[in-house]
Short mmCIF file of C-alpha atoms and ligand atoms in Angstrom, two decimals:
data_model
loop_
_atom_site.label_atom_id
_atom_site.label_comp_id
_atom_site.label_asym_id
_atom_site.label_seq_id
_atom_site.Cartn_x
_atom_site.Cartn_y
_atom_site.Cartn_z
CA MET A 1 0.00 0.00 0.00
CA ASP A 2 1.33 3.46 -0.81
CA ARG A 3 1.73 6.31 1.65
CA ILE A 4 -1.55 8.09 0.81
CA SER A 5 -3.67 4.94 1.09
CA ALA A 6 -2.00 4.10 4.41
CA ARG A 7 -2.62 7.63 5.70
CA ILE A 8 -6.30 7.48 4.68
CA GLN A 9 -6.62 4.21 6.53
CA ASP A 10 -5.03 5.79 9.64
CA LEU A 11 -7.51 8.64 9.47
CA THR A 12 -10.64 6.56 8.88
CA ARG A 13 -11.72 6.69 12.52
CA GLU A 14 -11.39 10.49 12.49
CA LEU A 15 -13.26 10.65 9.17
CA VAL A 16 -16.23 8.67 10.48
CA ALA A 17 -16.25 10.63 13.75
CA LEU A 18 -16.38 13.92 11.82
CA ARG A 19 -19.22 12.68 9.63
CA ARG A 20 -21.23 11.50 12.63
CA ASP A 21 -20.66 14.76 14.47
CA PHE A 22 -21.96 16.76 11.50
CA HIS A 23 -24.80 14.27 11.13
CA ALA A 24 -25.85 14.78 14.75
CA HIS A 25 -25.74 18.58 14.37
CA PRO A 26 -27.37 19.41 11.03
CA GLU A 27 -28.09 23.02 10.12
CA LEU A 28 -30.22 24.53 7.36
CA GLY A 29 -28.79 26.61 4.50
CA PHE A 30 -27.09 29.87 5.53
CA GLN A 31 -27.54 28.86 9.17
CA GLU A 32 -24.55 26.48 9.28
CA TYR A 33 -22.88 28.42 12.11
CA ARG A 34 -21.71 25.48 14.20
CA THR A 35 -20.69 23.55 11.09
CA ALA A 36 -18.67 26.51 9.79
CA GLU A 37 -16.92 26.89 13.16
CA CYS A 38 -15.99 23.18 13.22
CA ILE A 39 -14.60 23.48 9.69
CA GLU A 40 -12.62 26.61 10.58
CA ARG A 41 -11.15 25.04 13.71
CA TYR A 42 -10.09 21.91 11.83
CA LEU A 43 -8.48 23.84 8.95
CA GLN A 44 -6.77 26.32 11.29
CA ASP A 45 -5.29 23.40 13.25
CA LEU A 46 -3.73 22.30 9.95
CA GLY A 47 -2.06 25.71 9.74
CA LEU A 48 -4.39 27.06 7.03
CA THR A 49 -5.88 30.55 7.07
CA THR A 50 -9.65 30.46 6.68
CA LYS A 51 -11.98 33.02 5.21
CA ARG A 52 -15.77 33.30 5.56
CA MET A 53 -17.79 33.77 2.40
CA ALA A 54 -21.55 33.94 1.80
CA ARG A 55 -22.17 34.14 5.56
CA THR A 56 -21.56 30.52 6.55
CA GLY A 57 -19.23 29.36 3.78
CA VAL A 58 -15.57 28.67 4.59
CA VAL A 59 -12.65 28.88 2.17
CA ALA A 60 -8.98 28.04 2.74
CA LEU A 61 -6.05 28.05 0.35
CA LEU A 62 -3.18 25.59 0.40
CA GLN A 63 -0.49 27.69 -1.28
CA GLU A 64 1.75 25.99 -3.76
CA SER A 65 5.21 24.95 -2.66
CA ARG A 66 6.00 24.24 -6.29
CA PRO A 67 4.49 26.29 -9.14
CA GLY A 68 1.37 24.91 -10.71
CA PRO A 69 -2.35 25.43 -11.32
CA VAL A 70 -5.10 26.17 -8.81
CA LEU A 71 -7.64 23.42 -8.19
CA MET A 72 -10.80 24.07 -6.23
CA LEU A 73 -12.19 21.19 -4.19
CA ARG A 74 -15.78 21.82 -3.15
CA ALA A 75 -18.02 20.30 -0.48
CA ASP A 76 -21.53 21.42 0.42
CA ILE A 77 -22.38 21.67 4.13
CA ASP A 78 -26.13 22.27 4.54
CA ALA A 79 -28.91 19.98 5.77
CA LEU A 80 -32.64 19.74 4.98
CA PRO A 81 -35.89 20.56 6.80
CA ILE A 82 -36.70 16.88 7.45
CA THR A 83 -37.29 15.05 10.74
CA GLU A 84 -34.92 12.10 10.89
CA GLU A 85 -36.57 8.67 11.30
CA ASN A 86 -33.41 6.60 11.65
CA SER A 87 -32.44 5.03 14.95
CA LEU A 88 -28.71 5.60 14.95
CA ASP A 89 -26.80 6.69 18.03
CA TYR A 90 -25.64 9.76 16.13
CA CYS A 91 -29.11 10.78 14.90
CA SER A 92 -29.96 14.43 14.35
CA GLN A 93 -30.15 16.34 17.61
CA ASN A 94 -31.67 19.28 15.84
CA LYS A 95 -35.36 18.45 15.56
CA GLY A 96 -36.85 18.95 12.13
CA VAL A 97 -33.43 19.25 10.47
CA MET A 98 -31.52 16.37 8.95
CA HIS A 99 -28.51 15.59 6.81
CA ALA A 100 -30.65 13.62 4.37
CA CYS A 101 -28.53 14.30 1.30
CA GLY A 102 -25.10 13.25 2.59
CA HIS A 103 -23.53 16.72 2.84
CA ASP A 104 -22.25 15.69 6.31
CA ALA A 105 -20.12 13.07 4.51
CA HIS A 106 -18.94 15.59 1.90
CA THR A 107 -17.78 17.99 4.61
CA ALA A 108 -15.94 15.25 6.55
CA MET A 109 -14.27 13.86 3.42
CA LEU A 110 -13.00 17.25 2.28
CA LEU A 111 -11.62 18.05 5.75
CA VAL A 112 -9.65 14.80 5.88
CA ALA A 113 -8.49 15.32 2.28
CA ALA A 114 -7.27 18.78 3.33
CA ARG A 115 -5.27 17.24 6.18
CA ILE A 116 -3.53 14.81 3.82
CA LEU A 117 -2.87 17.42 1.14
CA VAL A 118 -1.33 19.75 3.73
CA GLU A 119 0.91 16.90 4.91
CA GLU A 120 1.89 16.06 1.33
CA LYS A 121 2.18 19.61 0.02
CA ASN A 122 5.88 19.38 -0.84
CA ASP A 123 5.00 16.81 -3.48
CA LEU A 124 2.18 18.89 -4.93
CA ALA A 125 2.91 21.20 -7.87
CA GLY A 126 0.00 23.58 -7.49
CA SER A 127 -2.42 25.23 -5.06
CA ILE A 128 -5.63 23.81 -3.67
CA LYS A 129 -8.60 25.94 -2.72
CA PHE A 130 -10.84 24.16 -0.22
CA VAL A 131 -14.40 25.46 -0.53
CA PHE A 132 -17.11 24.55 1.99
CA GLN A 133 -20.30 25.88 0.46
CA PRO A 134 -23.48 26.69 2.39
CA ASN A 135 -27.06 26.25 1.24
CA GLU A 136 -26.58 23.92 -1.72
CA GLU A 137 -30.23 22.85 -1.55
CA ILE A 138 -31.39 26.34 -2.48
CA ALA A 139 -28.49 27.63 -4.56
CA GLY A 140 -25.71 28.88 -2.27
CA ALA A 141 -22.98 28.75 -4.90
CA ARG A 142 -23.93 32.03 -6.54
CA PRO A 143 -23.29 34.30 -3.52
CA MET A 144 -19.87 32.67 -3.11
CA ILE A 145 -19.09 33.39 -6.76
CA GLU A 146 -20.33 36.96 -6.37
CA GLU A 147 -17.98 37.33 -3.40
CA GLY A 148 -15.08 36.16 -5.56
CA VAL A 149 -14.52 32.51 -4.59
CA LEU A 150 -13.20 31.74 -8.08
CA GLU A 151 -10.67 34.58 -7.98
CA ASP A 152 -7.56 35.56 -6.02
CA PRO A 153 -6.02 33.26 -6.95
CA GLN A 154 -7.95 32.44 -10.10
CA VAL A 155 -9.28 28.88 -10.04
CA ASP A 156 -8.23 26.77 -13.05
CA ALA A 157 -10.64 23.88 -12.46
CA VAL A 158 -13.04 22.46 -9.90
CA LEU A 159 -13.66 18.98 -8.59
CA GLY A 160 -16.52 17.80 -6.42
CA LEU A 161 -18.36 14.65 -5.47
CA HIS A 162 -21.67 13.43 -4.11
CA VAL A 163 -22.36 10.27 -2.14
CA TRP A 164 -25.14 8.53 -4.05
CA THR A 165 -27.36 5.84 -2.54
CA PRO A 166 -29.03 4.78 -5.82
CA LEU A 167 -25.51 3.64 -6.82
CA GLU A 168 -24.02 0.59 -5.12
CA SER A 169 -21.18 0.96 -2.60
CA GLY A 170 -17.86 0.17 -4.23
CA LYS A 171 -18.79 1.90 -7.47
CA ALA A 172 -18.30 5.42 -8.74
CA ALA A 173 -19.87 7.19 -11.70
CA VAL A 174 -18.40 9.95 -13.78
CA SER A 175 -19.22 10.99 -17.33
CA PRO A 176 -18.47 13.87 -19.70
CA GLY A 177 -21.17 16.37 -20.60
CA PRO A 178 -24.49 16.96 -18.80
CA VAL A 179 -24.87 14.81 -15.68
CA MET A 180 -27.45 16.66 -13.59
CA GLY A 181 -30.51 18.58 -14.68
CA GLY A 182 -31.27 22.22 -15.13
CA LEU A 183 -34.30 23.27 -13.11
CA ASP A 184 -36.63 26.22 -13.59
CA VAL A 185 -39.76 26.61 -11.53
CA PHE A 186 -42.78 28.46 -12.87
CA ARG A 187 -45.98 30.03 -11.67
CA VAL A 188 -48.55 31.10 -14.26
CA ILE A 189 -51.67 33.11 -13.55
CA VAL A 190 -54.25 32.81 -16.32
CA ARG A 191 -56.58 35.78 -16.10
CA GLY A 192 -60.08 35.55 -17.56
CA GLN A 193 -63.37 37.11 -16.62
CA GLY A 194 -65.68 35.32 -14.22
CA GLY A 195 -69.31 34.54 -14.88
CA HIS A 196 -72.19 32.04 -14.88
CA THR A 197 -71.43 28.57 -16.25
CA GLY A 198 -74.86 28.73 -17.95
CA SER A 199 -73.71 31.65 -20.16
CA PRO A 200 -70.02 31.09 -20.91
CA HIS A 201 -70.16 33.49 -23.89
CA GLN A 202 -70.57 36.36 -21.45
CA ALA A 203 -67.40 35.40 -19.57
CA VAL A 204 -63.78 34.65 -20.49
CA ASP A 205 -63.03 31.16 -19.23
CA PRO A 206 -59.51 30.79 -17.73
CA VAL A 207 -60.12 27.08 -16.95
CA MET A 208 -60.28 26.13 -20.63
CA ALA A 209 -57.19 28.27 -21.33
CA ALA A 210 -55.30 26.60 -18.47
CA ALA A 211 -56.24 23.11 -19.70
CA SER A 212 -55.07 23.98 -23.18
CA LEU A 213 -51.85 25.50 -21.83
CA ILE A 214 -51.00 22.33 -19.88
CA GLN A 215 -51.29 20.27 -23.02
CA SER A 216 -49.74 22.70 -25.48
CA VAL A 217 -46.44 23.16 -23.66
CA GLN A 218 -45.77 19.42 -23.98
CA ILE A 219 -44.97 20.01 -27.66
CA ILE A 220 -41.69 21.55 -26.47
CA GLN A 221 -40.28 18.07 -25.89
CA THR A 222 -42.15 16.21 -28.60
CA ARG A 223 -41.99 18.74 -31.46
CA GLU A 224 -39.48 21.50 -30.74
CA ILE A 225 -36.46 20.06 -28.95
CA ASP A 226 -34.30 17.18 -30.18
CA GLN A 227 -35.76 13.92 -28.84
CA PHE A 228 -32.33 12.99 -27.51
CA GLN A 229 -32.24 16.07 -25.31
CA PRO A 230 -34.45 15.10 -22.38
CA THR A 231 -36.92 17.66 -21.07
CA ILE A 232 -39.63 17.20 -18.43
CA ILE A 233 -42.40 19.76 -17.95
CA MET A 234 -44.61 18.96 -14.99
CA PHE A 235 -47.53 20.75 -13.36
CA GLY A 236 -47.60 20.17 -9.61
CA LYS A 237 -50.27 22.60 -8.50
CA LEU A 238 -53.48 23.86 -10.11
CA SER A 239 -55.87 26.17 -8.34
CA GLY A 240 -58.87 28.29 -9.22
CA GLY A 241 -62.59 28.62 -8.79
CA THR A 242 -64.96 28.34 -5.87
CA ARG A 243 -67.89 26.12 -6.97
CA SER A 244 -69.29 24.15 -9.85
CA ASN A 245 -71.53 26.80 -11.43
CA ILE A 246 -69.14 29.73 -11.39
CA ILE A 247 -66.56 30.52 -14.04
CA PRO A 248 -63.61 31.82 -12.05
CA ASP A 249 -61.70 35.01 -12.76
CA GLN A 250 -58.38 33.29 -12.78
CA VAL A 251 -56.53 29.99 -12.56
CA GLU A 252 -53.05 29.51 -11.14
CA LEU A 253 -50.64 26.84 -12.32
CA GLU A 254 -47.32 25.90 -10.76
CA GLY A 255 -44.73 23.44 -11.92
CA SER A 256 -41.20 22.70 -12.96
CA ILE A 257 -39.14 22.44 -16.13
CA ARG A 258 -36.14 20.11 -16.01
CA PHE A 259 -33.66 19.51 -18.79
CA LEU A 260 -30.45 17.60 -19.27
CA TYR A 261 -28.42 19.56 -21.80
CA PRO A 262 -26.40 22.77 -21.72
CA GLY A 263 -28.28 26.02 -22.00
CA GLY A 264 -28.32 28.88 -19.55
CA PRO A 265 -31.34 31.00 -18.62
CA ASP A 266 -30.59 33.41 -21.47
CA SER A 267 -30.40 30.80 -24.20
CA GLN A 268 -33.18 30.66 -26.77
CA GLU A 269 -32.59 26.92 -26.93
CA GLN A 270 -33.65 26.65 -23.35
CA PRO A 271 -37.13 25.11 -22.85
CA THR A 272 -38.25 27.84 -20.46
CA GLU A 273 -38.16 30.53 -23.16
CA ARG A 274 -40.29 28.27 -25.34
CA PHE A 275 -42.64 27.64 -22.42
CA LYS A 276 -43.21 31.38 -22.01
CA ARG A 277 -43.89 31.87 -25.72
CA ILE A 278 -46.44 29.05 -25.90
CA ALA A 279 -48.13 29.95 -22.60
CA ARG A 280 -48.63 33.54 -23.74
CA SER A 281 -50.01 32.64 -27.14
CA VAL A 282 -52.38 29.99 -25.77
CA CYS A 283 -53.78 32.51 -23.30
CA GLU A 284 -54.17 35.05 -26.08
CA THR A 285 -56.06 32.51 -28.20
CA HIS A 286 -58.47 32.10 -25.30
CA ARG A 287 -58.73 35.89 -24.83
CA CYS A 288 -57.05 35.57 -21.44
CA GLY A 289 -54.30 37.55 -19.82
CA CYS A 290 -51.28 35.75 -18.46
CA ASP A 291 -48.63 36.50 -15.83
CA ILE A 292 -45.60 34.24 -15.80
CA GLU A 293 -43.06 34.09 -12.98
CA ILE A 294 -39.95 31.98 -13.51
CA THR A 295 -37.37 31.10 -10.87
CA HIS A 296 -34.14 29.76 -12.35
CA GLU A 297 -33.14 27.33 -9.61
CA ASN A 298 -30.22 25.49 -11.17
CA ILE A 299 -28.50 25.39 -14.51
CA PRO A 300 -27.54 21.92 -15.78
CA LEU A 301 -24.35 20.43 -14.37
CA VAL A 302 -22.06 19.80 -17.32
CA ASN A 303 -18.74 17.97 -16.83
CA ASP A 304 -15.76 19.13 -18.86
CA PRO A 305 -14.65 16.13 -20.98
CA ALA A 306 -10.95 16.35 -20.01
CA MET A 307 -11.75 16.85 -16.32
CA ALA A 308 -14.24 13.96 -16.43
CA GLU A 309 -11.58 11.75 -17.99
CA LEU A 310 -9.09 12.75 -15.29
CA ALA A 311 -11.70 11.95 -12.63
CA ARG A 312 -12.52 8.62 -14.29
CA LYS A 313 -8.87 7.56 -14.38
CA THR A 314 -8.44 8.67 -10.77
CA ALA A 315 -11.48 6.59 -9.76
CA GLN A 316 -10.04 3.64 -11.64
CA GLU A 317 -6.77 3.90 -9.66
CA ILE A 318 -8.79 3.79 -6.45
CA PHE A 319 -11.47 1.23 -7.27
CA GLY A 320 -9.12 -0.99 -9.22
CA SER A 321 -11.44 -2.33 -11.85
CA GLU A 322 -12.98 -0.57 -14.81
CA LYS A 323 -16.35 -2.21 -14.32
CA ASP A 324 -16.82 -0.37 -11.02
CA ILE A 325 -16.60 2.98 -12.76
CA THR A 326 -19.87 3.65 -14.48
CA THR A 327 -21.73 6.60 -15.99
CA LEU A 328 -24.79 8.25 -14.56
CA GLN A 329 -27.19 11.05 -15.44
CA THR A 330 -29.96 12.29 -13.22
CA PHE A 331 -32.64 14.99 -13.45
CA ALA A 332 -31.89 15.96 -9.86
CA SER A 333 -30.08 19.28 -9.86
CA GLU A 334 -27.00 20.61 -8.06
CA ASP A 335 -25.56 24.08 -7.83
CA PHE A 336 -22.03 22.76 -8.36
CA SER A 337 -23.15 23.65 -11.91
CA GLU A 338 -22.58 27.32 -11.09
CA PHE A 339 -18.85 26.64 -10.61
CA SER A 340 -18.48 24.14 -13.46
CA SER A 341 -20.18 26.51 -15.91
CA ARG A 342 -17.49 29.10 -15.18
CA VAL A 343 -14.37 26.93 -14.90
CA PRO A 344 -13.81 23.39 -16.21
CA GLY A 345 -15.10 20.92 -13.67
CA ALA A 346 -15.96 17.34 -12.91
CA PHE A 347 -18.54 16.02 -10.48
CA ILE A 348 -18.26 12.41 -9.36
CA PHE A 349 -20.98 10.20 -7.87
CA LEU A 350 -19.66 7.98 -5.09
CA GLY A 351 -21.88 4.90 -4.67
CA ALA A 352 -23.07 4.61 -1.06
CA GLY A 353 -26.01 2.22 -1.39
CA ASN A 354 -25.71 -1.07 0.43
CA ALA A 355 -28.91 -3.13 0.72
CA ALA A 356 -27.54 -5.29 3.56
CA LYS A 357 -26.92 -2.14 5.63
CA GLY A 358 -30.23 -0.52 4.63
CA THR A 359 -28.57 2.41 2.86
CA THR A 360 -30.41 2.30 -0.43
CA VAL A 361 -33.10 4.76 0.66
CA ALA A 362 -33.51 7.77 -1.64
CA HIS A 363 -31.86 11.10 -0.92
CA HIS A 364 -34.11 13.59 0.93
CA ASN A 365 -35.99 10.75 2.67
CA PRO A 366 -36.28 10.77 6.51
CA ARG A 367 -34.65 7.31 6.54
CA PHE A 368 -31.75 8.28 4.30
CA ASP A 369 -28.36 6.94 5.38
CA ILE A 370 -25.08 6.10 3.69
CA ASP A 371 -22.65 3.22 3.82
CA GLU A 372 -19.80 4.82 5.77
CA GLU A 373 -17.34 2.32 4.36
CA VAL A 374 -17.21 4.34 1.15
CA LEU A 375 -15.92 7.47 2.88
CA PRO A 376 -12.19 6.62 2.55
CA SER A 377 -12.66 6.20 -1.22
CA GLY A 378 -14.17 9.69 -1.34
CA VAL A 379 -11.13 11.12 0.42
CA ALA A 380 -8.89 9.22 -2.01
CA LEU A 381 -10.81 10.66 -5.00
CA LEU A 382 -10.20 14.20 -3.75
CA VAL A 383 -6.54 13.69 -2.76
CA ARG A 384 -5.49 11.68 -5.81
CA GLY A 385 -7.64 13.86 -8.04
CA ALA A 386 -5.68 16.88 -6.77
CA PHE A 387 -2.32 15.19 -7.40
CA ASN A 388 -3.32 13.97 -10.85
CA PHE A 389 -4.72 17.36 -11.81
CA CYS A 390 -1.60 19.24 -10.77
CA SER A 391 0.82 16.83 -12.42
CA GLN A 392 -1.20 16.53 -15.66
CA PHE A 393 -2.44 20.10 -15.92
CA LYS A 394 -0.11 21.14 -18.76
CA SER A 395 -1.14 18.22 -20.96
CA LEU A 396 -4.81 18.40 -19.97
CA ASN A 397 -6.98 19.59 -22.81
CA ILE A 398 -9.56 21.40 -20.71
CA LEU A 399 -12.08 23.62 -22.45
ZN1 ZN B 401 -30.05 17.28 -1.79
ZN1 ZN B 402 -26.90 16.94 -2.15
#
């Protein structure tokens, strides 16, 4: 066994203890005060200078001892408003809040990776920026970017990972191109003119317009966008009217648009622009007014091909066999996309599902848990990924 693997093994007890401590003390987005203090203390003990960003985010820089590029390693640190239903002795002590997405594991893995990289810094030709990001669940990456997390020194590339219970323990998944979905949320108010259902010609019926709108926007996937570019438009809430014989004044529709291909909020190729066009014209056809509110929650997470290849080879070194490194795409969304849309990046899924241990429950479920045995592999991905990136940077064909 080489020195890094041996060191990770030595630190496994500390790694698990950190994860359990964060698990027992989950905090919601932008309220991760205790978590941020634990991170700061740990990094400062390693001799690193820490900086707060976006309120509860923590950033530290491992300065190069030998010249080289700057790699950002990112972990998210927030928990969810869920009441934990597991019976573990390190269950959430913060009622109604739970680490049900595995960000406790991400935080612990990046801390231990930082310890090893600090110890090994003389062999590292480059700088590492450790970024502990708050509020991933509701887009906390943007405020960090606005506060300059990618600058001073300028970040050349970013690497991140997510424990993933739908994927078996002992496997990792990394692929080039889009891997997680873009997500826009909409609210549409269809305005008509109320009246008696016995004389619809004297009213303007927003119910018929809404029904037509729900159907018409489905042509975006079936007739407007390439069939191989997946798009899902779903309506999750419909409301309007008071009783059976009254035509209501207005109907409200809420839903989400998810897509798995590049395309920012400003792109005409993006389904949301098409949604707005069709919604407006359908309402006009029905003589209705229409107010559309769009919230751009996440842009798609797109892996840089060269970075994804570097991550895949790194995973292969760690997991040994090629068959344990798979590819994966999901419509779930992640604001790591904000970083990887600005600098070349790769996001790796670390399998953490183990049926025998009961850790195959979906993310965001009150019974979510991970197979802790995969944590050392996550540390190895970050540490070896950093070494591989720095040593191969000059020959890396990143976009
Ligand atoms: Zn989540
Ligand atoms: Zn997550």
